[in-house]
Amino acid sequence: MGIRLTGGRVFKDNALLPMDFEMHSGEDISFSLNNAVVLPGFVDVHVHLREPGFFHKETILQGTLAAARGGYRAVCSMPNLDPAPDCLAGLEKQLEIIRRDAKVKVVPYGTITKGRTGGGVLADMEELAPYVCGFSDDGTGVQSEALMEEAMLEAKRLGKMIVAHCEDMSLIPKGGAIHDGSFAREHGIPGIPSASEYEPIRRDLELVRKTGCSYHVCHVSCKESVELIRRAKKEGLDVTCETGPHYLLLCQDDLEDDGRFKMNPPLRDKEDRQALLAGLLDGTIDMIATDHAPHAANEKDKGLRGSVMGIVGLETAFPLLYTHLVKKGIMPLEMLVEKMALAPARRFNMEADFQSNFTVWDLEHLEKIDADKFLSKGRSMPFGGWPVYGKCLMTVVDGKVVYREGANE
Ligand SMILES: [Zn+2]
């Protein structure tokens, strides 16, 4: 009983070794895979599944199918939903859909504030705490320092993390759409300055020092943020952070006036991209999260000015990063596994038994990224047509095959 793979290599003791053990599954599957590797299932701590409230953009069913195909065994779902998970009643609908439809493990966030407005009063954090992976107002920054301090004290009391979308709205001009840099100036598009990200991070790190709260920074995009977090870690503060594949592989030089290039925070300068890579390599950036943010086609076809923010990423993250970081010699595969699977699982208390939670990839397979083949409802992302190595053959969650190549197409 179980999955017998002959040939191939398996991730063991933080290295890839010849396959020498049987993976556990309720199904009997046996195949030989000379090019395949068996890796721990990935964990994405920043995913928008859009249900309840916005199923025209994505559903928990399709979003988690996309996750399974991307090699993910677990995702954390962001709270910009309707109703917002700012109390147990607001969370209940999402939990119900997760129980019914989710193909991989989904652990929701609770909001920091009532209505996820980034202001006003705190959410019912205590009643949410047993059901959530942490508290976030993702999509909106908490604007008031006093309110963030209150949130951190409450999160600390409850033994939960604050997971911060850092964005100071007072520093962003109306209609801010892309990085406040050369492309924005040349095309007369209102720019989003890096300070709107790193100033709230600076503020929050002070509050972490004061409160002792566990703190995680979402989608770090600029060099100043990396440096602030590097220093905070040296000091011993309980801080981690993530960045996304797009910030590691693209910058404002790659922009086209197309909604596929619009996300928040925006693609920044070449120097920022390099600083993110350096931060990833030296451990300042703990993990990679996709910020998978699907939208309907007619919300993304209005250029950089008129489109909404957000791109999809679950089905492309590993092949893109394997191709552009591992195959190019920037980092070993073991480090990419750390950033996509092990580190997020440790930080978010989502560790799982490897032999029942793994993903199998053919790393020799070369294919151009084609959004029309996505299992996600979202199609908009800037990597269409990019040739990438790596095809997911199978993903297993708690011993159950949740994705098998060819079975969902
Ligand atoms: Zn965000």
Coordinates of C-alpha atoms and ligand atoms in Angstrom, one line a residue:
M1 CA 0.0 0.0 0.0
G2 CA 1.4 3.4 -0.9
I3 CA 3.2 5.2 -3.6
R4 CA 6.2 3.4 -4.9
L5 CA 8.5 5.6 -7.0
T6 CA 11.5 3.9 -8.6
G7 CA 14.4 6.0 -9.9
G8 CA 14.4 9.7 -9.2
R9 CA 15.7 11.5 -6.1
V10 CA 14.1 12.5 -2.8
F11 CA 14.7 15.4 -0.5
K12 CA 16.1 14.0 2.7
D13 CA 18.4 15.4 5.4
N14 CA 18.3 18.7 3.5
A15 CA 19.7 17.2 0.4
L16 CA 18.5 15.3 -2.7
L17 CA 19.4 11.6 -2.4
P18 CA 18.5 8.6 -4.6
M19 CA 15.0 7.4 -3.9
D20 CA 15.2 4.9 -1.1
F21 CA 11.9 4.9 0.7
E22 CA 8.2 4.6 0.1
M23 CA 5.9 7.6 0.4
H24 CA 2.6 7.1 2.2
S25 CA -0.7 7.3 0.5
G26 CA -4.1 5.7 0.7
E27 CA -3.7 5.0 -3.0
D28 CA -1.5 2.4 -4.6
I29 CA 0.5 4.1 -7.3
S30 CA 3.7 2.9 -8.7
F31 CA 5.7 4.5 -11.5
S32 CA 9.3 5.0 -12.4
L33 CA 10.7 8.5 -12.6
N34 CA 14.2 8.9 -13.6
N35 CA 14.1 12.7 -13.9
A36 CA 11.8 13.2 -10.9
V37 CA 12.4 14.7 -7.5
V38 CA 10.2 14.2 -4.5
L39 CA 10.1 17.4 -2.4
P40 CA 8.2 18.4 0.7
G41 CA 4.9 20.0 -0.3
F42 CA 5.2 23.8 -0.5
V43 CA 3.4 26.2 1.9
D44 CA 2.2 29.6 0.7
V45 CA 1.4 31.9 3.5
H46 CA 0.0 34.6 1.2
V47 CA -2.9 33.6 -1.1
H48 CA -6.2 35.3 -2.0
L49 CA -8.8 32.6 -2.6
R50 CA -11.6 35.2 -3.0
E51 CA -14.4 33.2 -1.3
P52 CA -16.7 34.2 0.3
G53 CA -17.7 37.3 -1.6
F54 CA -15.7 37.5 -4.9
F55 CA -16.1 34.1 -6.6
H56 CA -16.1 35.8 -10.0
K57 CA -12.3 36.2 -9.4
E58 CA -11.5 32.8 -7.8
T59 CA -13.0 30.0 -5.8
I60 CA -11.6 28.0 -3.0
L61 CA -12.0 24.9 -5.2
Q62 CA -10.1 26.3 -8.2
G63 CA -7.6 28.2 -6.1
T64 CA -6.7 25.1 -4.2
L65 CA -6.5 23.0 -7.4
A66 CA -4.1 25.6 -8.7
A67 CA -2.2 25.3 -5.4
A68 CA -2.0 21.5 -5.7
R69 CA -0.7 21.8 -9.3
G70 CA 1.9 24.3 -8.1
G71 CA 3.2 21.7 -5.6
Y72 CA 1.6 23.3 -2.5
R73 CA 0.2 21.2 0.3
A74 CA -1.0 24.2 2.3
V75 CA -1.9 27.8 1.9
C76 CA -2.9 30.7 4.2
S77 CA -5.9 32.6 2.9
M78 CA -6.0 36.4 3.1
P79 CA -9.0 38.1 4.6
N80 CA -10.1 40.7 2.0
L81 CA -13.4 38.9 1.7
D82 CA -17.1 39.6 2.1
P83 CA -17.9 39.1 4.9
A84 CA -14.5 39.9 6.3
P85 CA -13.2 37.4 8.9
D86 CA -13.3 40.0 11.7
C87 CA -15.3 37.8 14.1
L88 CA -16.2 34.2 14.2
A89 CA -19.5 34.7 12.4
G90 CA -17.6 36.4 9.6
L91 CA -15.1 33.6 9.4
E92 CA -17.7 30.8 9.5
K93 CA -18.8 31.0 5.8
Q94 CA -15.2 30.7 4.7
L95 CA -14.6 27.7 7.0
E96 CA -17.6 26.0 5.6
I97 CA -16.4 26.4 2.0
I98 CA -12.9 25.2 3.0
R99 CA -14.4 22.1 4.5
R100 CA -16.5 21.4 1.4
D101 CA -14.1 22.4 -1.4
A102 CA -10.5 22.8 -0.5
K103 CA -8.1 20.3 -2.1
V104 CA -5.1 21.4 0.0
K105 CA -4.9 22.6 3.6
V106 CA -6.3 26.1 3.9
V107 CA -5.7 28.1 7.1
P108 CA -7.4 31.5 7.1
Y109 CA -6.2 34.8 8.5
G110 CA -8.3 36.8 10.8
T111 CA -8.4 40.6 10.3
I112 CA -6.6 43.0 12.6
T113 CA -9.4 45.6 12.4
K114 CA -13.2 45.4 12.2
G115 CA -14.1 45.5 8.5
R116 CA -10.4 45.2 7.6
T117 CA -10.3 48.9 7.1
G118 CA -6.8 49.5 8.6
G119 CA -8.4 51.8 11.1
G120 CA -11.3 52.1 13.6
V121 CA -11.3 49.3 16.2
L122 CA -9.8 45.9 16.6
A123 CA -11.4 42.8 15.3
D124 CA -12.7 40.1 17.7
M125 CA -9.2 38.7 17.8
E126 CA -9.8 36.4 20.8
E127 CA -12.7 34.4 19.3
L128 CA -10.9 34.2 16.0
A129 CA -7.5 33.0 17.4
P130 CA -8.1 29.3 17.5
Y131 CA -9.1 29.2 13.8
V132 CA -6.5 31.5 12.2
C133 CA -2.8 31.4 11.3
G134 CA -2.4 35.0 12.3
F135 CA -3.9 38.4 12.0
S136 CA -3.6 40.6 8.9
D137 CA -5.5 43.4 7.2
D138 CA -3.8 42.5 3.9
G139 CA -4.7 44.7 1.1
T140 CA -4.8 47.6 3.5
G141 CA -2.1 48.9 5.9
V142 CA -3.0 49.7 9.5
Q143 CA -2.6 53.4 9.4
S144 CA -2.6 54.3 13.1
E145 CA 0.4 53.5 15.2
A146 CA -1.7 53.4 18.4
L147 CA -4.0 50.9 16.9
M148 CA -1.2 48.7 15.6
E149 CA 0.3 48.7 19.1
E150 CA -3.0 47.7 20.6
A151 CA -3.2 44.9 17.9
M152 CA 0.3 43.7 18.7
L153 CA -0.4 43.5 22.4
E154 CA -3.6 41.5 21.8
A155 CA -1.8 39.2 19.3
K156 CA 1.0 38.6 21.8
R157 CA -1.5 37.8 24.5
L158 CA -3.2 35.3 22.2
G159 CA 0.1 33.7 21.0
K160 CA -0.5 34.7 17.4
M161 CA 1.5 36.6 14.8
I162 CA 0.7 40.0 13.3
V163 CA 1.2 39.6 9.5
A164 CA 1.5 43.1 8.1
H165 CA 0.7 44.6 4.7
C166 CA 2.8 47.7 5.1
E167 CA 1.4 50.7 3.2
D168 CA 1.2 54.3 4.4
M169 CA -1.6 55.8 2.3
S170 CA -0.6 59.3 3.2
L171 CA 2.6 58.9 1.1
I172 CA 0.8 57.7 -2.0
P173 CA -0.7 60.1 -4.6
K174 CA -4.2 59.5 -5.8
G175 CA -4.2 56.8 -8.6
G176 CA -0.7 55.5 -7.6
A177 CA -0.3 52.5 -9.9
I178 CA 3.4 51.5 -10.3
H179 CA 6.7 52.3 -8.6
D180 CA 7.6 55.9 -8.3
G181 CA 10.5 55.6 -10.7
S182 CA 11.7 56.1 -14.3
F183 CA 8.7 54.3 -16.0
A184 CA 6.2 56.3 -13.9
R185 CA 7.9 59.6 -14.8
E186 CA 8.3 58.8 -18.5
H187 CA 4.7 57.8 -18.9
G188 CA 3.1 60.3 -16.5
I189 CA 1.6 57.6 -14.2
P190 CA 1.2 58.4 -10.5
G191 CA 4.0 56.5 -8.6
I192 CA 4.0 54.6 -5.4
P193 CA 7.1 55.5 -3.4
S194 CA 9.2 52.9 -1.6
A195 CA 8.8 54.9 1.6
S196 CA 5.1 54.0 1.7
E197 CA 6.3 50.5 2.4
Y198 CA 9.4 50.9 4.5
E199 CA 8.2 53.7 6.8
P200 CA 5.4 51.6 8.2
I201 CA 7.9 48.7 8.6
R202 CA 10.2 51.0 10.5
R203 CA 7.2 52.0 12.7
D204 CA 6.1 48.5 13.3
L205 CA 9.6 47.2 14.2
E206 CA 9.7 49.9 16.9
L207 CA 6.4 48.5 18.2
V208 CA 7.7 44.9 18.1
R209 CA 10.7 46.1 20.2
K210 CA 8.2 47.6 22.6
T211 CA 5.5 44.9 22.7
G212 CA 7.5 41.7 22.0
C213 CA 4.9 40.6 19.5
S214 CA 5.7 38.0 16.8
Y215 CA 5.7 39.9 13.5
H216 CA 5.8 38.9 9.8
V217 CA 6.1 41.4 6.9
C218 CA 4.2 40.6 3.7
H219 CA 5.5 41.0 0.2
V220 CA 8.7 43.0 0.8
S221 CA 9.6 44.8 -2.4
C222 CA 12.3 47.4 -1.8
K223 CA 15.9 47.6 -0.6
E224 CA 15.2 49.8 2.4
S225 CA 12.7 47.3 3.8
V226 CA 15.3 44.5 3.5
E227 CA 17.9 46.6 5.4
L228 CA 15.4 47.5 8.2
I229 CA 14.5 43.8 8.6
R230 CA 18.1 42.7 8.5
R231 CA 18.9 45.0 11.3
A232 CA 15.9 44.0 13.4
K233 CA 16.9 40.4 13.1
K234 CA 20.4 41.1 14.2
E235 CA 19.0 42.8 17.2
G236 CA 17.0 39.6 17.9
L237 CA 13.5 40.8 17.3
D238 CA 10.9 38.1 16.5
V239 CA 10.5 39.2 12.9
T240 CA 10.2 37.3 9.6
C241 CA 9.3 38.3 6.1
E242 CA 8.4 37.1 2.6
T243 CA 8.8 38.3 -0.9
G244 CA 7.2 37.2 -4.1
P245 CA 8.6 35.5 -7.3
H246 CA 7.8 38.6 -9.4
Y247 CA 9.9 40.9 -7.2
L248 CA 12.8 38.5 -7.5
L249 CA 12.6 38.2 -11.3
L250 CA 11.2 41.5 -12.6
C251 CA 11.7 45.3 -12.1
Q252 CA 10.3 48.5 -13.5
D253 CA 12.6 48.1 -16.6
D254 CA 10.3 45.1 -17.6
L255 CA 7.0 47.1 -17.3
E256 CA 4.6 47.3 -20.2
D257 CA 1.4 49.4 -20.0
D258 CA -0.6 46.3 -19.3
G259 CA -2.6 45.2 -16.3
R260 CA -0.5 42.0 -16.2
F261 CA 2.3 44.1 -14.6
K262 CA 0.1 45.7 -11.9
M263 CA 0.3 44.5 -8.4
N264 CA 0.7 46.0 -4.9
P265 CA 3.4 46.7 -3.9
P266 CA 4.7 47.4 -7.4
L267 CA 7.7 46.1 -9.3
R268 CA 10.5 48.4 -8.2
D269 CA 14.0 49.3 -9.3
K270 CA 16.7 46.9 -10.5
E271 CA 18.6 47.8 -7.3
D272 CA 15.6 46.7 -5.2
R273 CA 15.4 43.4 -7.0
Q274 CA 19.1 42.8 -6.3
A275 CA 18.7 43.7 -2.7
L276 CA 15.8 41.2 -2.4
L277 CA 17.9 38.4 -3.9
A278 CA 20.7 39.3 -1.5
G279 CA 18.3 39.3 1.4
L280 CA 16.9 35.9 0.3
L281 CA 20.4 34.4 0.2
D282 CA 21.6 35.8 3.6
G283 CA 18.5 34.8 5.4
T284 CA 16.9 38.2 5.9
I285 CA 14.0 37.1 3.7
D286 CA 12.8 33.9 5.2
M287 CA 10.3 32.7 2.7
I288 CA 8.8 33.1 -0.7
A289 CA 5.0 33.6 -1.0
T290 CA 3.1 34.2 -4.2
D291 CA 0.5 36.8 -3.2
H292 CA -1.7 34.8 -5.7
A293 CA -4.3 37.5 -6.4
P294 CA -6.7 36.5 -9.1
H295 CA -9.1 38.8 -10.8
A296 CA -11.6 38.6 -13.7
A297 CA -10.3 39.4 -17.2
N298 CA -12.3 42.6 -17.4
E299 CA -10.7 43.9 -14.2
K300 CA -7.2 43.4 -15.6
D301 CA -7.5 44.7 -19.2
K302 CA -7.4 48.4 -18.5
G303 CA -3.6 49.0 -18.7
L304 CA -1.5 50.1 -15.7
R305 CA -3.7 53.0 -14.8
G306 CA -7.1 51.4 -14.9
S307 CA -6.6 47.7 -13.9
V308 CA -6.9 46.5 -10.4
M309 CA -3.8 45.3 -8.4
G310 CA -2.8 41.7 -8.3
I311 CA -1.5 38.8 -10.3
V312 CA -1.8 35.0 -10.0
G313 CA 1.2 32.9 -9.0
L314 CA 0.5 29.5 -7.5
E315 CA 1.0 27.5 -10.7
T316 CA 4.2 29.3 -11.8
A317 CA 6.2 30.0 -8.7
F318 CA 8.3 26.9 -8.5
P319 CA 9.1 26.5 -12.2
L320 CA 10.0 30.2 -12.5
L321 CA 12.2 30.1 -9.4
Y322 CA 13.8 26.7 -10.2
T323 CA 14.6 28.0 -13.7
H324 CA 15.9 31.4 -12.8
L325 CA 17.4 30.9 -9.4
V326 CA 18.4 27.2 -9.1
K327 CA 19.4 26.4 -12.7
K328 CA 21.3 29.7 -13.0
G329 CA 23.3 28.8 -10.0
I330 CA 22.0 31.6 -7.7
M331 CA 20.8 29.2 -5.0
P332 CA 20.7 25.4 -4.6
L333 CA 17.5 23.6 -4.8
E334 CA 17.7 22.8 -1.1
M335 CA 17.5 26.5 -0.3
L336 CA 14.5 27.0 -2.6
V337 CA 12.8 24.1 -0.8
E338 CA 13.6 25.9 2.5
K339 CA 12.1 29.1 1.3
M340 CA 9.0 27.6 -0.3
A341 CA 8.2 24.7 2.1
L342 CA 10.2 24.4 5.3
A343 CA 10.6 28.0 6.6
P344 CA 6.9 28.9 6.1
A345 CA 5.8 25.7 7.7
R346 CA 8.0 26.3 10.8
R347 CA 7.0 30.0 11.2
F348 CA 3.3 29.4 10.7
N349 CA 3.1 26.2 12.8
M350 CA 2.1 24.1 9.8
E351 CA 4.7 21.4 9.8
A352 CA 3.6 18.0 8.4
D353 CA 5.0 14.5 8.0
F354 CA 7.0 14.5 4.7
Q355 CA 6.1 11.0 3.8
S356 CA 2.4 11.9 3.5
N357 CA 2.8 15.5 2.3
F358 CA 5.0 15.8 -0.7
T359 CA 5.1 16.9 -4.3
V360 CA 6.8 15.2 -7.3
W361 CA 8.4 17.2 -10.1
D362 CA 9.9 16.4 -13.4
L363 CA 12.7 19.0 -13.5
E364 CA 13.8 18.3 -17.0
H365 CA 10.5 19.2 -18.6
L366 CA 10.7 22.5 -20.5
E367 CA 7.5 24.3 -21.4
K368 CA 6.4 27.9 -22.0
I369 CA 4.0 29.4 -19.4
D370 CA 0.5 29.4 -20.8
A371 CA -2.1 31.1 -18.7
D372 CA -4.9 29.4 -20.7
K373 CA -3.9 26.1 -19.0
F374 CA -4.1 27.4 -15.5
L375 CA -6.5 25.7 -13.1
S376 CA -7.0 29.0 -11.3
K377 CA -9.8 31.3 -12.5
G378 CA -7.2 34.1 -12.7
R379 CA -5.1 34.4 -15.8
S380 CA -3.3 37.7 -15.4
M381 CA 0.4 37.6 -14.7
P382 CA 3.5 38.9 -16.4
F383 CA 5.2 35.6 -17.2
G384 CA 3.2 34.4 -20.2
G385 CA 5.4 32.8 -22.8
W386 CA 8.4 32.4 -20.5
P387 CA 10.1 29.0 -21.0
V388 CA 10.5 27.3 -17.7
Y389 CA 11.8 24.0 -16.4
G390 CA 9.7 21.8 -14.1
K391 CA 6.3 20.1 -14.3
C392 CA 4.4 19.0 -11.3
L393 CA 3.6 15.2 -11.6
M394 CA 1.8 14.8 -8.4
T395 CA 1.0 16.4 -5.1
V396 CA 0.0 14.4 -2.0
V397 CA -1.6 16.0 1.1
D398 CA -2.1 13.8 4.2
G399 CA -1.6 10.7 2.1
K400 CA -4.2 11.7 -0.4
V401 CA -3.3 12.4 -4.1
V402 CA -4.7 15.9 -4.6
Y403 CA -3.1 16.5 -8.0
R404 CA -1.9 14.1 -10.6
E405 CA -0.6 15.3 -14.0
G406 CA -3.2 14.8 -16.7
A407 CA -6.0 14.1 -14.3
N408 CA -7.5 17.6 -14.0
E409 CA -7.1 18.7 -17.6
Ligands
ZN1 ZN -0.8 42.8 0.7

